[in-house]
Amino acid sequence: MPASAERLSWLTGFTGSAGVALILRSRAILFVDGRYTLQARGQADPDLFEIESLVENPPHKWMADNLSKGARIGFDPWLHTIGEVRTLRKALQKLQAEAVPLDVNLIDTIWEDQPPPPAEPARVHPLDLAGEAAADKLSRLAEKLAEEDVQHTVLTDPASLAWAFNIRGSDVPHTPLALGFAILSASGKPHLFVNPKKIAGEVEAHLRELAELHAPEELEPVLASLSKGATIGLDDALAAERLRLLVDENGGTTVNFTDPASLPRAMKNEAELQGARAAH
């Protein structure tokens, strides 16, 4: 995670790679998996946080068993996937409770020294290492959309973004990713949403040939304009609930559509296989 997104660590003190915090008016619960049971008890203040199992008693199950009837649970729709929110809403229905998407992240409103989002320079992944030109990859992805009768899809996985556009970055420690989003279409140029500070010179020229370039804050208005009367494919396991809400609010139809880059980027070509051998 980039430092600006380490909200769980800032709030609870817990620094493990997987966890969820549920903050109620009079209780706070930290959910972690079996790798982190001892760590969570050592890092989170026991006077403030109860520790629960993320696997055996996940948040939606805990809420169904412990919340009062009619409760309202706020969440940041940018940080929870479509599938996660569906599971949460199903659990809350039994209590006539409600999951409420918030316009702002409440942690961000009180985290006074929150670091800025990363803006490390991106770089072009050379063709001799990629083994396939980005234009050809994007053409294959567009064909997949057309086959499935989906007009547009949003790439939300930065690994898919790196593969599809042949770029690498340094936004995340130990992982060569440039954070951003892309909207792919069955016909027409993709839209790529990245911080302009990341893509100067050669990288900008490379990407401008492949896509319409936008700042990240333009994702919502562009997706809203493309949604009217269109079928938008979103991966329930990867896409933020906010994207589904945005499409629905602007007259589009969402369908569960597996990230079209996930399978082709897992099928390594000869250049990628040789790169793995060389790296090892």
CSV table of C-alpha atoms in Angstrom, one decimal, residues 12-233:
chain,number,residue,atom,x,y,z
A,12,THR,CA,-5.5,1.1,14.9
A,13,GLY,CA,-1.7,0.7,15.0
A,14,PHE,CA,-2.0,-2.7,13.2
A,15,THR,CA,0.4,-2.9,10.3
A,16,GLY,CA,-0.4,-6.4,8.9
A,17,SER,CA,-1.3,-6.7,5.2
A,18,ALA,CA,-4.9,-7.7,5.7
A,19,GLY,CA,-7.5,-6.4,8.2
A,20,VAL,CA,-10.8,-4.6,8.6
A,21,ALA,CA,-11.9,-2.2,11.4
A,22,LEU,CA,-15.5,-1.7,12.3
A,23,ILE,CA,-16.0,1.5,14.4
A,24,LEU,CA,-19.3,1.8,16.3
A,25,ARG,CA,-20.4,4.5,18.7
A,26,SER,CA,-19.4,2.5,21.8
A,27,ARG,CA,-17.2,-0.4,20.4
A,28,ALA,CA,-14.4,-0.9,18.0
A,29,ILE,CA,-13.6,-4.3,16.4
A,30,LEU,CA,-10.4,-5.2,14.5
A,31,PHE,CA,-10.7,-8.2,12.2
A,32,VAL,CA,-7.5,-10.0,11.2
A,33,ASP,CA,-6.7,-13.5,9.8
A,34,GLY,CA,-4.8,-16.2,11.6
A,35,ARG,CA,-1.4,-14.9,10.6
A,36,TYR,CA,-1.9,-11.8,12.6
A,37,THR,CA,-3.7,-12.8,15.8
A,38,LEU,CA,-0.8,-12.2,18.1
A,39,GLN,CA,0.5,-9.1,16.1
A,40,ALA,CA,-2.9,-7.4,16.3
A,41,ARG,CA,-3.1,-7.9,20.1
A,42,GLY,CA,0.3,-6.4,20.4
A,43,GLN,CA,-0.2,-3.4,18.2
A,44,ALA,CA,-3.8,-2.4,18.7
A,45,ASP,CA,-4.8,-0.9,22.1
A,46,PRO,CA,-6.8,-3.6,23.9
A,47,ASP,CA,-8.7,-1.0,25.8
A,48,LEU,CA,-10.1,0.3,22.5
A,49,PHE,CA,-10.2,-2.7,20.1
A,50,GLU,CA,-11.7,-6.1,20.3
A,51,ILE,CA,-9.9,-8.6,18.0
A,52,GLU,CA,-12.0,-10.9,15.8
A,53,SER,CA,-11.2,-13.5,13.1
A,54,LEU,CA,-11.5,-12.1,9.6
A,55,VAL,CA,-12.0,-15.7,8.4
A,56,GLU,CA,-14.2,-17.4,11.0
A,57,ASN,CA,-16.3,-14.4,12.0
A,58,PRO,CA,-15.9,-11.8,9.2
A,59,PRO,CA,-17.5,-8.4,9.5
A,60,HIS,CA,-20.7,-9.1,7.7
A,61,LYS,CA,-21.3,-12.2,10.0
A,62,TRP,CA,-20.3,-10.3,13.1
A,63,MET,CA,-22.7,-7.5,12.2
A,64,ALA,CA,-25.6,-9.8,11.6
A,65,ASP,CA,-25.1,-11.3,15.1
A,66,ASN,CA,-24.3,-8.1,17.0
A,67,LEU,CA,-25.8,-5.0,15.5
A,68,SER,CA,-29.1,-3.6,16.7
A,69,LYS,CA,-32.2,-3.5,14.4
A,70,GLY,CA,-32.2,-0.6,12.1
A,71,ALA,CA,-28.5,0.2,12.4
A,72,ARG,CA,-26.8,2.3,9.7
A,73,ILE,CA,-23.3,1.4,8.7
A,74,GLY,CA,-21.3,3.9,6.7
A,75,PHE,CA,-18.6,2.9,4.3
A,76,ASP,CA,-16.3,4.4,1.6
A,77,PRO,CA,-17.6,3.1,-1.7
A,78,TRP,CA,-14.2,3.6,-3.3
A,79,LEU,CA,-12.6,1.1,-0.8
A,80,HIS,CA,-15.1,-1.8,-1.0
A,81,THR,CA,-15.8,-3.9,-4.0
A,82,ILE,CA,-19.2,-4.6,-5.5
A,83,GLY,CA,-19.1,-8.1,-4.2
A,84,GLU,CA,-18.1,-7.1,-0.7
A,85,VAL,CA,-21.0,-4.6,-0.5
A,86,ARG,CA,-23.5,-7.1,-1.8
A,87,THR,CA,-22.5,-9.5,0.9
A,88,LEU,CA,-22.7,-6.8,3.6
A,89,ARG,CA,-26.2,-5.6,2.4
A,90,LYS,CA,-27.5,-9.2,2.4
A,91,ALA,CA,-26.3,-9.7,6.0
A,92,LEU,CA,-27.8,-6.4,7.1
A,93,GLN,CA,-31.2,-7.0,5.5
A,94,LYS,CA,-32.0,-9.5,8.3
A,95,LEU,CA,-31.8,-6.7,10.8
A,96,GLN,CA,-33.5,-4.2,8.6
A,97,ALA,CA,-30.2,-2.4,8.8
A,98,GLU,CA,-28.6,-0.3,6.1
A,99,ALA,CA,-25.1,0.1,4.5
A,100,VAL,CA,-24.7,3.8,3.7
A,101,PRO,CA,-22.1,4.9,1.0
A,102,LEU,CA,-20.4,8.1,2.2
A,103,ASP,CA,-19.3,11.0,0.0
A,104,VAL,CA,-16.0,11.4,2.0
A,105,ASN,CA,-13.7,9.0,3.8
A,106,LEU,CA,-14.1,9.7,7.5
A,107,ILE,CA,-10.5,8.8,8.3
A,108,ASP,CA,-9.3,11.3,5.8
A,109,THR,CA,-11.3,14.1,7.5
A,110,ILE,CA,-9.3,13.6,10.8
A,111,TRP,CA,-5.9,12.4,9.5
A,112,GLU,CA,-4.2,15.8,9.6
A,113,ASP,CA,-0.7,14.7,8.5
A,114,GLN,CA,-1.9,12.2,5.9
A,115,PRO,CA,0.8,11.8,3.2
A,116,PRO,CA,-0.2,12.9,-0.4
A,117,PRO,CA,-0.9,10.2,-2.9
A,118,PRO,CA,2.2,8.8,-4.6
A,119,ALA,CA,3.3,10.5,-7.9
A,120,GLU,CA,6.5,8.6,-8.7
A,121,PRO,CA,7.5,8.6,-12.4
A,122,ALA,CA,6.2,5.8,-14.6
A,123,ARG,CA,8.4,4.2,-17.3
A,124,VAL,CA,7.8,2.3,-20.5
A,125,HIS,CA,8.2,-1.5,-20.3
A,126,PRO,CA,10.3,-2.2,-23.4
A,127,LEU,CA,9.0,-4.4,-26.1
A,128,ASP,CA,11.8,-6.9,-25.9
A,129,LEU,CA,10.8,-7.7,-22.3
A,130,ALA,CA,7.0,-7.4,-22.8
A,131,GLY,CA,7.0,-9.6,-25.9
A,132,GLU,CA,3.9,-7.8,-27.3
A,133,ALA,CA,3.1,-4.3,-28.2
A,134,ALA,CA,0.6,-2.5,-26.0
A,135,ALA,CA,-1.5,-1.5,-29.1
A,136,ASP,CA,-1.9,-5.2,-29.9
A,137,LYS,CA,-2.9,-6.1,-26.3
A,138,LEU,CA,-5.5,-3.3,-26.2
A,139,SER,CA,-6.9,-4.5,-29.5
A,140,ARG,CA,-7.3,-8.0,-28.1
A,141,LEU,CA,-9.1,-6.6,-25.0
A,142,ALA,CA,-11.5,-4.6,-27.2
A,143,GLU,CA,-12.3,-7.8,-29.1
A,144,LYS,CA,-13.1,-9.5,-25.8
A,145,LEU,CA,-15.6,-6.7,-24.9
A,146,ALA,CA,-17.3,-7.0,-28.3
A,147,GLU,CA,-17.6,-10.7,-27.9
A,148,GLU,CA,-19.3,-10.3,-24.6
A,149,ASP,CA,-21.6,-7.5,-25.8
A,150,VAL,CA,-20.1,-5.1,-23.3
A,151,GLN,CA,-19.5,-1.5,-24.5
A,152,HIS,CA,-17.1,-0.4,-21.8
A,153,THR,CA,-15.2,-1.8,-18.8
A,154,VAL,CA,-13.1,-0.2,-16.1
A,155,LEU,CA,-9.6,-1.6,-15.4
A,156,THR,CA,-9.1,-1.2,-11.7
A,157,ASP,CA,-6.3,-3.6,-11.0
A,158,PRO,CA,-3.0,-1.7,-11.4
A,159,ALA,CA,-1.3,-5.0,-12.5
A,160,SER,CA,-3.7,-5.1,-15.5
A,161,LEU,CA,-3.0,-1.5,-16.2
A,162,ALA,CA,0.8,-2.2,-16.2
A,163,TRP,CA,0.3,-5.2,-18.6
A,164,ALA,CA,-2.2,-3.6,-21.0
A,165,PHE,CA,-0.2,-0.4,-21.5
A,166,ASN,CA,3.3,-1.8,-21.1
A,167,ILE,CA,4.2,0.6,-18.3
A,168,ARG,CA,5.8,0.2,-14.9
A,169,GLY,CA,6.0,2.5,-11.9
A,170,SER,CA,7.1,3.0,-8.3
A,171,ASP,CA,3.9,4.0,-6.5
A,172,VAL,CA,3.7,0.9,-4.3
A,173,PRO,CA,6.7,-0.4,-2.3
A,174,HIS,CA,8.3,-3.6,-3.7
A,175,THR,CA,5.9,-3.7,-6.6
A,176,PRO,CA,6.5,-2.0,-10.0
A,177,LEU,CA,3.1,-0.4,-10.4
A,178,ALA,CA,1.8,3.0,-11.5
A,179,LEU,CA,-1.6,3.5,-9.9
A,180,GLY,CA,-4.4,4.6,-12.0
A,181,PHE,CA,-7.5,3.5,-13.9
A,182,ALA,CA,-8.5,2.9,-17.5
A,183,ILE,CA,-11.8,2.6,-19.3
A,184,LEU,CA,-11.6,0.2,-22.2
A,185,SER,CA,-14.2,0.2,-25.0
A,186,ALA,CA,-15.4,-2.3,-27.6
A,187,SER,CA,-14.7,0.4,-30.2
A,188,GLY,CA,-12.7,3.6,-29.9
A,189,LYS,CA,-9.7,4.7,-28.0
A,190,PRO,CA,-9.3,3.7,-24.3
A,191,HIS,CA,-9.3,6.4,-21.6
A,192,LEU,CA,-6.4,6.3,-19.2
A,193,PHE,CA,-6.5,8.1,-15.8
A,194,VAL,CA,-3.2,8.8,-14.2
A,195,ASN,CA,-1.5,11.7,-12.4
A,196,PRO,CA,0.1,13.8,-15.1
A,197,LYS,CA,3.2,14.2,-12.9
A,198,LYS,CA,3.9,10.5,-13.5
A,199,ILE,CA,4.0,10.5,-17.3
A,200,ALA,CA,6.4,13.1,-18.7
A,201,GLY,CA,8.5,12.8,-21.9
A,202,GLU,CA,8.8,9.4,-23.4
A,203,VAL,CA,6.1,7.9,-21.2
A,204,GLU,CA,3.5,10.5,-22.2
A,205,ALA,CA,4.3,10.1,-25.9
A,206,HIS,CA,4.0,6.3,-25.6
A,207,LEU,CA,0.6,6.5,-23.8
A,208,ARG,CA,-0.8,9.3,-25.9
A,209,GLU,CA,-0.6,7.0,-29.0
A,210,LEU,CA,-2.6,4.4,-27.1
A,211,ALA,CA,-5.3,6.3,-25.1
A,212,GLU,CA,-7.0,9.5,-24.3
A,213,LEU,CA,-5.1,10.8,-21.2
A,214,HIS,CA,-6.9,12.2,-18.2
A,215,ALA,CA,-6.2,13.2,-14.6
A,216,PRO,CA,-7.6,10.8,-12.0
A,217,GLU,CA,-10.3,13.2,-10.9
A,218,GLU,CA,-11.8,13.0,-14.4
A,219,LEU,CA,-12.7,9.3,-14.0
A,220,GLU,CA,-16.2,9.9,-12.6
A,221,PRO,CA,-17.4,12.5,-15.1
A,222,VAL,CA,-16.0,10.5,-18.1
A,223,LEU,CA,-17.6,7.2,-16.9
A,224,ALA,CA,-20.9,9.1,-16.2
A,225,SER,CA,-20.9,10.4,-19.8
A,226,LEU,CA,-20.2,6.9,-21.2
A,227,SER,CA,-22.8,5.2,-19.1
A,228,LYS,CA,-26.0,6.5,-20.6
A,229,GLY,CA,-27.8,3.6,-22.3
A,230,ALA,CA,-24.6,1.5,-22.3
A,231,THR,CA,-23.7,-1.9,-20.8
A,232,ILE,CA,-20.7,-1.4,-18.5
A,233,GLY,CA,-18.7,-4.5,-17.4
